[in-house]
Amino acid sequence: MIIVTGATGELGRRTVERLLQRVPADRVGVSVRDPRKAQDLADRGVRVRQGDFDDPASLVHSFEGAEQLLLVSLDRTGHECVSGHRTAIDAAVRAGVGRILYTSQMGAAHDARFQACRDHAQTEDLLSATGLPWTALRNGFYASSALQFLEPTRHTGDIALPADGPVAWTGHDDLAEATAVILAEEARFEGPTPPLTGPAALDFDTVAQIATQTTGRPITRTVLPDDTFHEQVLAHGAPAPIADLMLSIFTAARNGEFTAVDSTLAELIGREPTTFRTQLERAWAE
């Protein structure tokens, strides 16, 4: 039995779909906060159980019988994030899970400039302390984040963001496919994987050139002072911790924390990962 948390989310759902192409449905289970959102999976023979990261007993029940557990990282930050992961890892130990796989991130380190990467490093420490076999999927930075940053550019023609550095923007679909390959035991890693990245690391100057070629209209790049960007995010209604988090992405990129490009993802999925150009074309065509 393979159990996947967060199976109604962007990465978890894609992973389940690709896993079902490799293993029978009765070997797959999902742990979700709201089982109604996974009814279509239940209809296809997937075991659906309610699991709430704020209710440890529910997680123990939803992880029951798991040879492997895919713990999809929570959409939280700091203590709240790590505490939720600790609850899930403790529940996995209590449930007798055989192996835990965790969606970490390239750049995971205790001294990372990006808060999420510090959270991932702490979670990896928790996994190591269990004594169980574990794998940390060091996912490349999600390309969907770059596309969100670029959304105003579709209307303004200008990428107005803080100074950055090259980032190995990576697609959810490719990462989901690779995760399914590992869960189906077509490949195995002990501890952290190599960075699972797209084929190139790009800064927003290069992204502006790609967007210009893609759209056929000039896309410019304006470097905003960090303080100006932070104030703009606050003005759009984001709380201060979120504004800090968003700015830290650029601080970390300038520090070279997301520049690694590795062939492991391509080897797992048997082809070159989708380029950022293709992802931009698809998103803007929609």
Backbone as CSV, one residue per row, in Angstrom:
resi,resn,N_x,N_y,N_z,CA_x,CA_y,CA_z,C_x,C_y,C_z
1,MET,0.837,-1.193,0.000,0.000,0.000,0.000,0.874,1.247,0.000
2,ILE,0.544,2.172,-0.878,1.227,3.462,-0.974,0.212,4.541,-0.608
3,ILE,0.515,5.337,0.403,-0.390,6.392,0.850,0.190,7.748,0.465
4,VAL,-0.648,8.624,-0.043,-0.240,9.964,-0.461,-1.049,10.991,0.320
5,THR,-0.365,11.929,0.973,-1.071,13.035,1.623,-1.252,14.172,0.613
6,GLY,-2.130,15.098,0.951,-2.318,16.257,0.079,-2.754,15.885,-1.320
7,ALA,-3.529,14.805,-1.430,-3.823,14.236,-2.748,-4.859,15.024,-3.537
8,THR,-5.391,16.092,-2.962,-6.279,16.970,-3.747,-5.563,18.268,-4.106
9,GLY,-4.271,18.361,-3.776,-3.488,19.550,-4.099,-2.813,19.439,-5.447
10,GLU,-2.073,20.473,-5.794,-1.519,20.584,-7.139,-0.507,19.475,-7.441
11,LEU,0.392,19.199,-6.506,1.395,18.167,-6.733,0.874,16.783,-6.354
12,GLY,0.188,16.685,-5.219,-0.304,15.389,-4.755,-1.254,14.741,-5.743
13,ARG,-2.169,15.530,-6.292,-3.145,14.983,-7.239,-2.455,14.459,-8.496
14,ARG,-1.536,15.238,-9.016,-0.806,14.797,-10.209,-0.029,13.510,-9.933
15,THR,0.549,13.431,-8.747,1.328,12.241,-8.409,0.441,11.003,-8.342
16,VAL,-0.722,11.135,-7.730,-1.646,9.998,-7.648,-2.041,9.540,-9.048
17,GLU,-2.357,10.473,-9.927,-2.761,10.101,-11.283,-1.660,9.316,-11.998
18,ARG,-0.422,9.747,-11.834,0.676,9.050,-12.501,1.007,7.732,-11.812
19,LEU,0.773,7.673,-10.511,0.982,6.423,-9.787,-0.017,5.366,-10.245
20,LEU,-1.247,5.797,-10.507,-2.284,4.866,-10.948,-1.993,4.288,-12.338
21,GLN,-1.095,4.916,-13.069,-0.673,4.364,-14.357,0.353,3.239,-14.181
22,ARG,0.872,3.115,-12.938,1.950,2.160,-12.685,1.572,1.038,-11.744
23,VAL,0.634,1.264,-10.842,0.260,0.240,-9.860,-1.260,0.144,-9.796
24,PRO,-1.802,-0.997,-9.377,-3.264,-1.141,-9.264,-3.842,-0.169,-8.238
25,ALA,-5.065,0.256,-8.485,-5.714,1.238,-7.610,-5.828,0.743,-6.176
26,ASP,-5.977,-0.570,-5.986,-6.141,-1.066,-4.623,-4.842,-1.060,-3.828
27,ARG,-3.750,-0.645,-4.469,-2.482,-0.472,-3.756,-2.231,0.987,-3.384
28,VAL,-3.167,1.857,-3.764,-2.994,3.300,-3.550,-4.026,3.804,-2.557
29,GLY,-3.574,4.609,-1.622,-4.481,5.258,-0.683,-4.149,6.739,-0.592
30,VAL,-5.127,7.534,-0.207,-4.877,8.962,-0.022,-5.373,9.382,1.351
31,SER,-4.642,10.317,1.924,-5.002,10.924,3.195,-5.320,12.379,2.911
32,VAL,-6.594,12.751,3.070,-7.036,14.094,2.686,-7.884,14.702,3.794
33,ARG,-7.834,16.015,3.885,-8.630,16.704,4.899,-10.124,16.552,4.628
34,ASP,-10.513,16.629,3.347,-11.921,16.539,2.970,-12.106,15.404,1.964
35,PRO,-12.538,14.219,2.416,-12.681,13.072,1.512,-13.638,13.306,0.346
36,ARG,-14.560,14.244,0.495,-15.501,14.514,-0.601,-14.770,14.983,-1.853
37,LYS,-13.646,15.680,-1.663,-12.892,16.185,-2.808,-12.119,15.071,-3.525
38,ALA,-12.066,13.891,-2.904,-11.372,12.756,-3.519,-12.347,11.646,-3.885
39,GLN,-13.623,11.967,-3.996,-14.626,10.947,-4.284,-14.359,10.253,-5.614
40,ASP,-13.883,11.000,-6.593,-13.615,10.376,-7.896,-12.503,9.340,-7.793
41,LEU,-11.554,9.565,-6.880,-10.504,8.562,-6.669,-11.083,7.326,-5.999
42,ALA,-11.965,7.536,-5.017,-12.626,6.403,-4.358,-13.412,5.577,-5.373
43,ASP,-14.068,6.267,-6.316,-14.853,5.574,-7.341,-13.967,4.707,-8.236
44,ARG,-12.675,5.029,-8.297,-11.738,4.277,-9.136,-10.995,3.212,-8.340
45,GLY,-11.365,3.030,-7.078,-10.777,1.961,-6.286,-9.662,2.381,-5.356
46,VAL,-9.384,3.677,-5.272,-8.355,4.178,-4.357,-8.931,4.256,-2.938
47,ARG,-8.143,3.878,-1.954,-8.591,3.980,-0.568,-8.510,5.441,-0.121
48,VAL,-9.624,6.000,0.272,-9.673,7.409,0.702,-10.018,7.455,2.184
49,ARG,-9.129,8.089,2.951,-9.394,8.269,4.373,-9.137,9.717,4.776
50,GLN,-9.912,10.161,5.748,-9.753,11.524,6.249,-8.526,11.601,7.142
51,GLY,-7.661,12.565,6.855,-6.465,12.786,7.660,-6.217,14.268,7.818
52,ASP,-6.125,14.720,9.046,-5.970,16.145,9.351,-4.674,16.328,10.125
53,PHE,-3.794,17.188,9.645,-2.504,17.396,10.302,-2.651,17.998,11.699
54,ASP,-3.824,18.484,12.021,-4.087,18.986,13.368,-4.780,17.934,14.232
55,ASP,-4.924,16.716,13.721,-5.574,15.612,14.433,-4.714,14.358,14.262
56,PRO,-3.737,14.157,15.149,-2.796,13.036,14.971,-3.472,11.681,14.828
57,ALA,-4.538,11.432,15.588,-5.204,10.122,15.518,-5.751,9.859,14.125
58,SER,-6.255,10.902,13.468,-6.792,10.714,12.121,-5.681,10.336,11.144
59,LEU,-4.491,10.877,11.354,-3.379,10.539,10.476,-2.929,9.097,10.684
60,VAL,-2.873,8.664,11.932,-2.502,7.269,12.196,-3.454,6.330,11.462
61,HIS,-4.753,6.647,11.514,-5.748,5.820,10.829,-5.560,5.870,9.316
62,SER,-5.321,7.060,8.777,-5.216,7.179,7.312,-3.911,6.594,6.786
63,PHE,-2.882,6.462,7.660,-1.607,5.883,7.226,-1.546,4.368,7.444
64,GLU,-2.583,3.797,8.011,-2.582,2.375,8.362,-2.255,1.499,7.153
65,GLY,-1.322,0.568,7.341,-0.990,-0.395,6.295,-0.058,0.109,5.219
66,ALA,0.498,1.297,5.396,1.334,1.885,4.341,2.728,1.285,4.333
67,GLU,3.090,0.681,3.222,4.488,0.303,3.019,5.306,1.552,2.729
68,GLN,4.686,2.477,1.984,5.327,3.755,1.689,4.317,4.881,1.920
69,LEU,4.815,5.980,2.464,4.003,7.177,2.661,4.664,8.334,1.941
70,LEU,3.930,8.992,1.051,4.412,10.235,0.455,3.835,11.392,1.266
71,LEU,4.703,12.066,1.997,4.310,13.233,2.784,4.551,14.474,1.937
72,VAL,3.463,15.054,1.424,3.563,16.277,0.629,3.651,17.448,1.597
73,SER,4.677,18.254,1.455,4.933,19.326,2.414,3.739,20.273,2.503
74,LEU,3.523,20.765,3.721,2.384,21.624,3.993,2.586,23.027,3.427
75,ASP,1.490,23.661,3.090,1.517,25.049,2.628,1.487,25.974,3.848
76,ARG,2.511,25.808,4.683,2.675,26.622,5.885,4.146,27.011,5.968
77,THR,4.486,27.904,6.884,5.882,28.296,7.034,6.273,28.326,8.502
78,GLY,7.588,28.216,8.720,8.131,28.349,10.054,7.688,27.245,10.995
79,HIS,7.495,27.614,12.252,7.149,26.634,13.288,5.871,25.880,12.932
80,GLU,4.885,26.584,12.370,3.609,25.944,12.039,3.807,24.828,11.010
81,CYS,4.712,25.066,10.069,4.999,24.056,9.038,5.715,22.850,9.641
82,VAL,6.796,23.097,10.343,7.605,22.007,10.889,6.811,21.220,11.922
83,SER,5.996,21.907,12.715,5.172,21.220,13.711,4.180,20.275,13.038
84,GLY,3.575,20.722,11.937,2.649,19.860,11.198,3.352,18.640,10.632
85,HIS,4.547,18.856,10.110,5.318,17.725,9.583,5.703,16.759,10.698
86,ARG,6.059,17.308,11.863,6.404,16.441,13.001,5.204,15.571,13.386
87,THR,4.028,16.164,13.401,2.812,15.406,13.722,2.620,14.253,12.745
88,ALA,2.809,14.537,11.453,2.620,13.500,10.435,3.686,12.414,10.542
89,ILE,4.922,12.803,10.787,6.005,11.822,10.888,5.801,10.938,12.118
90,ASP,5.413,11.546,13.234,5.124,10.751,14.433,3.977,9.771,14.177
91,ALA,2.955,10.238,13.454,1.821,9.369,13.134,2.268,8.218,12.239
92,ALA,3.175,8.501,11.314,3.678,7.454,10.424,4.417,6.381,11.215
93,VAL,5.209,6.805,12.189,5.922,5.839,13.028,4.920,4.983,13.809
94,ARG,3.903,5.642,14.390,2.887,4.915,15.155,2.109,3.942,14.276
95,ALA,1.909,4.308,13.017,1.141,3.459,12.099,1.981,2.327,11.512
96,GLY,3.285,2.331,11.768,4.144,1.272,11.245,4.489,1.414,9.775
97,VAL,4.539,2.648,9.292,4.887,2.887,7.879,6.295,2.372,7.604
98,GLY,6.468,1.762,6.423,7.768,1.178,6.089,8.800,2.189,5.634
99,ARG,8.399,3.131,4.801,9.298,4.174,4.283,8.517,5.469,4.129
100,ILE,9.166,6.585,4.442,8.551,7.897,4.261,9.298,8.631,3.155
101,LEU,8.540,9.108,2.190,9.085,10.000,1.165,8.489,11.383,1.401
102,TYR,9.307,12.399,1.274,8.891,13.759,1.627,9.239,14.709,0.493
103,THR,8.313,15.598,0.142,8.571,16.564,-0.926,9.327,17.754,-0.353
104,SER,10.639,17.652,-0.400,11.523,18.717,0.044,11.789,19.665,-1.131
105,GLN,12.888,20.376,-1.084,13.172,21.345,-2.137,14.680,21.483,-2.328
106,MET,15.085,21.728,-3.551,16.479,22.066,-3.805,16.822,23.283,-2.936
107,GLY,18.007,23.316,-2.423,18.377,24.439,-1.567,18.009,24.253,-0.110
108,ALA,17.417,23.101,0.245,17.078,22.855,1.647,18.348,22.915,2.493
109,ALA,18.365,23.806,3.473,19.546,23.978,4.332,19.151,24.819,5.532
110,HIS,19.828,24.593,6.637,19.490,25.330,7.850,19.846,26.809,7.748
111,ASP,20.795,27.150,6.881,21.190,28.551,6.733,20.644,29.178,5.452
112,ALA,19.639,28.557,4.844,19.061,29.089,3.604,18.439,30.460,3.848
113,ARG,18.450,31.307,2.836,17.812,32.622,2.940,16.291,32.497,2.834
114,PHE,15.827,31.433,2.189,14.395,31.216,1.956,13.846,30.371,3.100
115,GLN,12.823,30.915,3.796,12.280,30.251,4.973,11.842,28.814,4.680
116,ALA,11.192,28.595,3.551,10.697,27.252,3.237,11.833,26.242,3.194
117,CYS,13.000,26.652,2.706,14.133,25.723,2.637,14.677,25.414,4.029
118,ARG,14.585,26.355,4.950,14.969,26.065,6.340,13.963,25.088,6.958
119,ASP,12.679,25.271,6.636,11.652,24.331,7.116,11.904,22.924,6.585
120,HIS,12.271,22.829,5.319,12.553,21.523,4.724,13.741,20.864,5.419
121,ALA,14.778,21.636,5.711,15.958,21.072,6.373,15.600,20.526,7.752
122,GLN,14.768,21.254,8.487,14.346,20.776,9.804,13.509,19.504,9.683
123,THR,12.654,19.449,8.667,11.829,18.258,8.459,12.696,17.060,8.095
124,GLU,13.713,17.273,7.276,14.624,16.176,6.940,15.329,15.658,8.198
125,ASP,15.645,16.559,9.126,16.234,16.124,10.400,15.265,15.222,11.167
126,LEU,13.988,15.589,11.159,12.979,14.778,11.843,12.884,13.396,11.210
127,LEU,12.935,13.341,9.894,12.880,12.054,9.198,14.084,11.187,9.561
128,SER,15.244,11.783,9.576,16.456,11.047,9.903,16.397,10.468,11.309
129,ALA,15.764,11.222,12.225,15.715,10.805,13.630,14.763,9.638,13.868
130,THR,13.883,9.331,12.912,12.915,8.246,13.126,13.567,6.869,13.112
131,GLY,14.680,6.753,12.403,15.276,5.429,12.212,14.646,4.653,11.079
132,LEU,13.577,5.195,10.474,12.928,4.539,9.338,13.680,4.868,8.047
133,PRO,13.557,4.008,7.033,14.031,4.406,5.705,13.263,5.648,5.237
134,TRP,13.979,6.599,4.631,13.299,7.813,4.176,14.005,8.368,2.946
135,THR,13.233,9.122,2.192,13.734,9.786,0.992,13.204,11.216,0.987
136,ALA,14.094,12.164,0.787,13.685,13.559,0.630,13.814,13.922,-0.844
137,LEU,12.702,14.204,-1.476,12.686,14.572,-2.892,13.056,16.053,-2.998
138,ARG,14.282,16.318,-3.407,14.770,17.697,-3.465,14.270,18.361,-4.761
139,ASN,12.988,18.700,-4.749,12.339,19.228,-5.949,12.898,20.576,-6.357
140,GLY,13.019,20.771,-7.675,13.376,22.079,-8.192,12.296,23.093,-7.855
141,PHE,12.671,24.357,-7.888,11.704,25.414,-7.546,10.550,25.369,-8.548
142,TYR,9.325,25.339,-8.013,8.156,25.164,-8.863,8.008,26.314,-9.865
143,ALA,7.904,25.961,-11.136,7.736,26.964,-12.186,6.446,27.756,-12.008
144,SER,5.457,27.167,-11.348,4.194,27.876,-11.130,4.413,29.158,-10.326
145,SER,5.451,29.181,-9.469,5.747,30.398,-8.707,6.211,31.511,-9.638
146,ALA,7.078,31.164,-10.576,7.538,32.168,-11.542,6.374,32.685,-12.374
147,LEU,5.478,31.779,-12.774,4.332,32.190,-13.589,3.413,33.131,-12.805
148,GLN,3.293,32.911,-11.498,2.505,33.828,-10.671,3.165,35.201,-10.612
149,PHE,4.487,35.221,-10.457,5.195,36.502,-10.444,5.029,37.235,-11.780
150,LEU,4.889,36.466,-12.858,4.800,37.060,-14.190,3.380,37.456,-14.582
151,GLU,2.395,37.123,-13.778,1.012,37.392,-14.171,0.770,38.870,-14.526
152,PRO,1.257,39.840,-13.733,1.039,41.249,-14.128,1.704,41.604,-15.447
153,THR,2.767,40.882,-15.804,3.507,41.184,-17.029,2.648,40.982,-18.271
154,ARG,1.688,40.100,-18.187,0.813,39.863,-19.338,0.088,41.140,-19.739
155,HIS,-0.128,42.016,-18.761,-0.875,43.258,-19.021,0.051,44.473,-19.145
156,THR,1.153,44.473,-18.374,2.034,45.642,-18.353,3.169,45.563,-19.368
157,GLY,3.559,44.337,-19.748,4.699,44.182,-20.640,6.034,44.383,-19.945
158,ASP,6.016,44.423,-18.610,7.244,44.664,-17.854,7.331,43.697,-16.680
159,ILE,8.507,43.091,-16.494,8.752,42.237,-15.330,9.366,43.112,-14.251
160,ALA,8.547,43.608,-13.352,8.988,44.522,-12.293,9.092,43.749,-10.989
161,LEU,10.301,43.248,-10.715,10.562,42.401,-9.556,11.945,42.735,-9.000
162,PRO,12.235,42.322,-7.767,13.565,42.591,-7.204,14.684,41.911,-7.988
163,ALA,15.911,42.344,-7.726,17.077,41.682,-8.309,17.059,40.212,-7.908
164,ASP,17.436,39.350,-8.852,17.351,37.909,-8.599,18.627,37.230,-9.056
165,GLY,18.557,35.909,-9.164,19.643,35.100,-9.696,19.032,33.936,-10.434
166,PRO,19.835,33.118,-11.091,19.281,31.994,-11.847,18.557,30.996,-10.948
167,VAL,17.411,30.517,-11.432,16.598,29.540,-10.706,16.239,28.411,-11.669
168,ALA,16.352,27.191,-11.188,16.005,26.020,-12.010,14.505,25.761,-11.897
169,TRP,13.726,26.581,-12.585,12.266,26.454,-12.541,11.854,25.086,-13.101
170,THR,10.995,24.388,-12.360,10.680,22.991,-12.667,9.173,22.769,-12.614
171,GLY,8.655,21.969,-13.531,7.210,21.795,-13.656,6.647,20.749,-12.712
172,HIS,5.442,20.999,-12.215,4.748,20.045,-11.354,4.552,18.691,-12.045
173,ASP,4.206,18.705,-13.329,3.925,17.449,-14.028,5.152,16.547,-14.053
174,ASP,6.320,17.115,-14.330,7.542,16.326,-14.384,7.888,15.780,-12.998
175,LEU,7.721,16.608,-11.977,8.039,16.166,-10.620,7.065,15.085,-10.161
176,ALA,5.800,15.215,-10.530,4.812,14.197,-10.163,5.150,12.865,-10.822
177,GLU,5.556,12.915,-12.074,5.905,11.684,-12.780,7.116,11.010,-12.137
178,ALA,8.121,11.803,-11.790,9.312,11.255,-11.149,8.975,10.660,-9.786
179,THR,8.108,11.333,-9.042,7.706,10.832,-7.728,6.985,9.500,-7.862
180,ALA,6.130,9.383,-8.871,5.424,8.120,-9.106,6.396,7.007,-9.460
181,VAL,7.404,7.322,-10.232,8.430,6.330,-10.589,9.109,5.815,-9.319
182,ILE,9.447,6.714,-8.411,10.128,6.317,-7.178,9.181,5.531,-6.277
183,LEU,7.934,5.970,-6.163,6.968,5.263,-5.332,6.680,3.864,-5.871
184,ALA,6.697,3.716,-7.180,6.472,2.398,-7.790,7.721,1.524,-7.724
185,GLU,8.732,2.050,-7.056,9.987,1.331,-6.807,10.727,0.998,-8.086
186,GLU,10.582,1.889,-9.064,11.392,1.758,-10.277,12.748,2.446,-10.075
187,ALA,12.868,3.180,-8.967,14.128,3.807,-8.569,14.044,4.022,-7.067
188,ARG,15.201,4.085,-6.407,15.184,4.270,-4.961,16.339,5.170,-4.544
189,PHE,16.066,6.033,-3.581,17.078,6.919,-3.024,17.004,6.831,-1.506
190,GLU,18.159,6.841,-0.872,18.224,6.877,0.584,18.583,8.294,1.007
191,GLY,17.732,8.916,1.838,17.987,10.289,2.245,17.654,11.256,1.122
192,PRO,18.321,12.415,1.073,18.012,13.396,0.040,18.408,12.923,-1.355
193,THR,17.558,13.194,-2.330,17.902,12.940,-3.725,18.814,14.058,-4.227
194,PRO,19.450,13.867,-5.380,20.044,15.019,-6.060,18.927,16.008,-6.407
195,PRO,19.271,17.249,-6.740,18.230,18.197,-7.144,17.442,17.664,-8.353
196,LEU,16.128,17.683,-8.236,15.251,17.231,-9.322,14.779,18.476,-10.063
197,THR,15.498,18.839,-11.107,15.315,20.155,-11.707,14.976,20.113,-13.184
198,GLY,14.440,21.245,-13.625,14.268,21.491,-15.040,15.621,21.582,-15.728
199,PRO,15.625,21.765,-17.052,16.869,21.654,-17.822,17.784,22.872,-17.769
200,ALA,17.322,23.989,-17.173,18.156,25.201,-17.169,17.785,26.077,-15.988
201,ALA,18.757,26.855,-15.525,18.511,27.858,-14.488,18.457,29.226,-15.159
202,LEU,17.378,29.945,-14.919,17.128,31.211,-15.609,16.904,32.335,-14.614
203,ASP,17.446,33.516,-14.908,17.058,34.692,-14.140,15.969,35.433,-14.905
204,PHE,15.398,36.461,-14.283,14.261,37.126,-14.930,14.676,37.996,-16.114
205,ASP,15.956,38.348,-16.242,16.408,38.991,-17.471,16.237,38.028,-18.646
206,THR,16.639,36.777,-18.434,16.490,35.769,-19.482,15.025,35.444,-19.723
207,VAL,14.251,35.398,-18.643,12.818,35.144,-18.791,12.165,36.242,-19.637
208,ALA,12.599,37.474,-19.464,12.056,38.573,-20.275,12.336,38.331,-21.757
209,GLN,13.530,37.849,-22.077,13.858,37.545,-23.476,12.970,36.424,-24.007
210,ILE,12.766,35.389,-23.175,11.909,34.274,-23.590,10.482,34.759,-23.806
211,ALA,9.993,35.596,-22.897,8.627,36.111,-23.020,8.478,36.980,-24.264
212,THR,9.511,37.750,-24.589,9.481,38.566,-25.802,9.369,37.685,-27.040
213,GLN,10.165,36.611,-27.072,10.122,35.694,-28.218,8.795,34.943,-28.285
214,THR,8.259,34.616,-27.120,7.017,33.846,-27.063,5.816,34.668,-27.506
215,THR,5.791,35.929,-27.092,4.613,36.765,-27.356,4.735,37.585,-28.634
216,GLY,5.972,37.785,-29.090,6.166,38.637,-30.257,6.035,40.107,-29.949
217,ARG,6.002,40.453,-28.667,5.990,41.867,-28.274,7.066,42.091,-27.221
218,PRO,7.609,43.296,-27.150,8.729,43.526,-26.233,8.301,43.410,-24.770
219,ILE,9.028,42.593,-24.023,8.829,42.450,-22.583,10.091,42.981,-21.909
220,THR,9.947,43.968,-21.075,11.087,44.588,-20.413,11.274,44.024,-19.006
221,ARG,12.419,44.330,-18.427,12.746,43.872,-17.074,13.151,45.080,-16.233
222,THR,12.385,45.381,-15.213,12.680,46.471,-14.289,13.039,45.884,-12.930
223,VAL,14.173,46.290,-12.396,14.602,45.813,-11.085,14.055,46.748,-10.012
224,LEU,13.176,46.210,-9.173,12.604,46.977,-8.072,13.499,46.880,-6.838
225,PRO,13.653,47.965,-6.088,14.309,47.857,-4.786,13.519,46.895,-3.898
226,ASP,14.222,46.170,-3.047,13.554,45.207,-2.173,12.438,45.858,-1.371
227,ASP,12.696,47.047,-0.820,11.696,47.718,0.017,10.439,48.051,-0.786
228,THR,10.635,48.479,-2.021,9.483,48.814,-2.865,8.625,47.583,-3.132
229,PHE,9.274,46.467,-3.464,8.543,45.221,-3.703,7.785,44.800,-2.452
230,HIS,8.442,44.864,-1.321,7.823,44.469,-0.051,6.593,45.319,0.225
231,GLU,6.709,46.613,-0.002,5.574,47.522,0.221,4.433,47.223,-0.747
232,GLN,4.764,46.888,-1.986,3.722,46.567,-2.966,2.949,45.312,-2.556
233,VAL,3.673,44.304,-2.072,3.010,43.071,-1.644,2.078,43.361,-0.466
234,LEU,2.528,44.166,0.471,1.688,44.540,1.610,0.460,45.317,1.138
235,ALA,0.670,46.203,0.165,-0.435,47.025,-0.339,-1.499,46.187,-1.024
236,HIS,-1.120,45.017,-1.529,-2.086,44.116,-2.161,-2.801,43.243,-1.140
237,GLY,-2.543,43.476,0.141,-3.292,42.790,1.186,-2.619,41.595,1.814
238,ALA,-1.379,41.310,1.412,-0.681,40.165,2.000,-0.200,40.521,3.400
239,PRO,-0.273,39.592,4.337,0.283,39.849,5.670,1.793,39.949,5.604
240,ALA,2.392,40.596,6.589,3.837,40.833,6.593,4.661,39.550,6.457
241,PRO,4.304,38.439,7.140,5.119,37.224,6.977,5.144,36.711,5.541
242,ILE,4.034,36.869,4.816,3.996,36.433,3.421,4.853,37.352,2.557
243,ALA,4.793,38.648,2.820,5.632,39.598,2.086,7.107,39.287,2.323
244,ASP,7.450,38.975,3.571,8.837,38.601,3.896,9.242,37.343,3.138
245,LEU,8.333,36.363,3.112,8.617,35.093,2.444,8.850,35.308,0.954
246,MET,7.993,36.093,0.321,8.130,36.332,-1.117,9.443,37.043,-1.433
247,LEU,9.797,38.030,-0.620,11.049,38.742,-0.857,12.246,37.814,-0.672
248,SER,12.130,36.885,0.281,13.263,35.994,0.556,13.565,35.068,-0.615
249,ILE,12.586,34.823,-1.481,12.857,34.032,-2.691,13.927,34.723,-3.529
250,PHE,13.814,36.034,-3.664,14.769,36.788,-4.485,16.119,36.902,-3.774
251,THR,16.084,37.073,-2.452,17.330,37.120,-1.688,18.092,35.812,-1.831
252,ALA,17.363,34.698,-1.739,17.993,33.381,-1.871,18.505,33.161,-3.293
253,ALA,17.735,33.601,-4.277,18.170,33.442,-5.668,19.452,34.226,-5.924
254,ARG,19.535,35.431,-5.372,20.763,36.216,-5.506,21.942,35.516,-4.845
255,ASN,21.646,34.717,-3.819,22.686,33.993,-3.093,23.054,32.678,-3.768
256,GLY,22.418,32.379,-4.909,22.760,31.189,-5.676,22.206,29.889,-5.131
257,GLU,21.099,29.958,-4.375,20.588,28.759,-3.717,19.728,27.876,-4.624
258,PHE,19.373,28.382,-5.821,18.500,27.611,-6.714,19.118,27.439,-8.099
259,THR,20.424,27.528,-8.180,21.074,27.506,-9.499,21.371,26.096,-10.002
260,ALA,21.374,25.106,-9.108,21.791,23.754,-9.511,20.883,23.204,-10.605
261,VAL,21.496,22.598,-11.603,20.766,21.874,-12.650,21.336,20.470,-12.689
262,ASP,20.468,19.472,-12.605,20.912,18.089,-12.481,20.134,17.213,-13.453
263,SER,20.742,16.112,-13.860,20.124,15.224,-14.857,19.208,14.170,-14.236
264,THR,19.116,14.110,-12.909,18.378,13.018,-12.260,16.905,12.996,-12.659
265,LEU,16.270,14.160,-12.722,14.849,14.204,-13.094,14.655,13.639,-14.496
266,ALA,15.498,14.031,-15.422,15.396,13.519,-16.795,15.573,11.999,-16.823
267,GLU,16.508,11.495,-16.023,16.743,10.045,-15.988,15.530,9.310,-15.426
268,LEU,14.867,9.899,-14.441,13.712,9.249,-13.836,12.523,9.185,-14.789
269,ILE,12.287,10.265,-15.529,11.093,10.309,-16.384,11.383,9.864,-17.810
270,GLY,12.657,9.621,-18.109,13.010,9.083,-19.413,12.936,10.071,-20.558
271,ARG,13.021,11.344,-20.262,13.005,12.382,-21.294,13.498,13.679,-20.664
272,GLU,13.728,14.676,-21.495,14.112,15.978,-20.970,12.911,16.623,-20.266
273,PRO,13.104,17.189,-19.093,12.001,17.893,-18.442,11.516,19.065,-19.297
274,THR,10.283,19.448,-19.076,9.672,20.538,-19.836,10.427,21.846,-19.589
275,THR,10.719,22.557,-20.656,11.429,23.827,-20.506,10.510,24.899,-19.937
276,PHE,11.110,25.921,-19.369,10.302,27.025,-18.870,9.589,27.737,-20.021
277,ARG,10.236,27.813,-21.180,9.597,28.433,-22.344,8.270,27.739,-22.658
278,THR,8.274,26.413,-22.675,7.054,25.670,-22.971,5.990,25.922,-21.914
279,GLN,6.398,25.953,-20.647,5.433,26.198,-19.578,4.839,27.597,-19.669
280,LEU,5.669,28.566,-20.030,5.170,29.932,-20.201,4.203,30.005,-21.377
281,GLU,4.559,29.362,-22.483,3.675,29.370,-23.655,2.311,28.783,-23.313
282,ARG,2.316,27.650,-22.593,1.052,26.996,-22.227,0.221,27.900,-21.319
283,ALA,0.872,28.466,-20.312,0.144,29.277,-19.335,-0.443,30.513,-19.979
284,TRP,0.330,31.177,-20.828,-0.154,32.423,-21.425,-1.135,32.161,-22.560
285,ALA,-1.061,30.976,-23.165,-2.058,30.623,-24.183,-3.432,30.445,-23.523
286,GLU,-3.436,29.990,-22.293,-4.708,29.791,-21.570,-5.321,31.112,-21.147
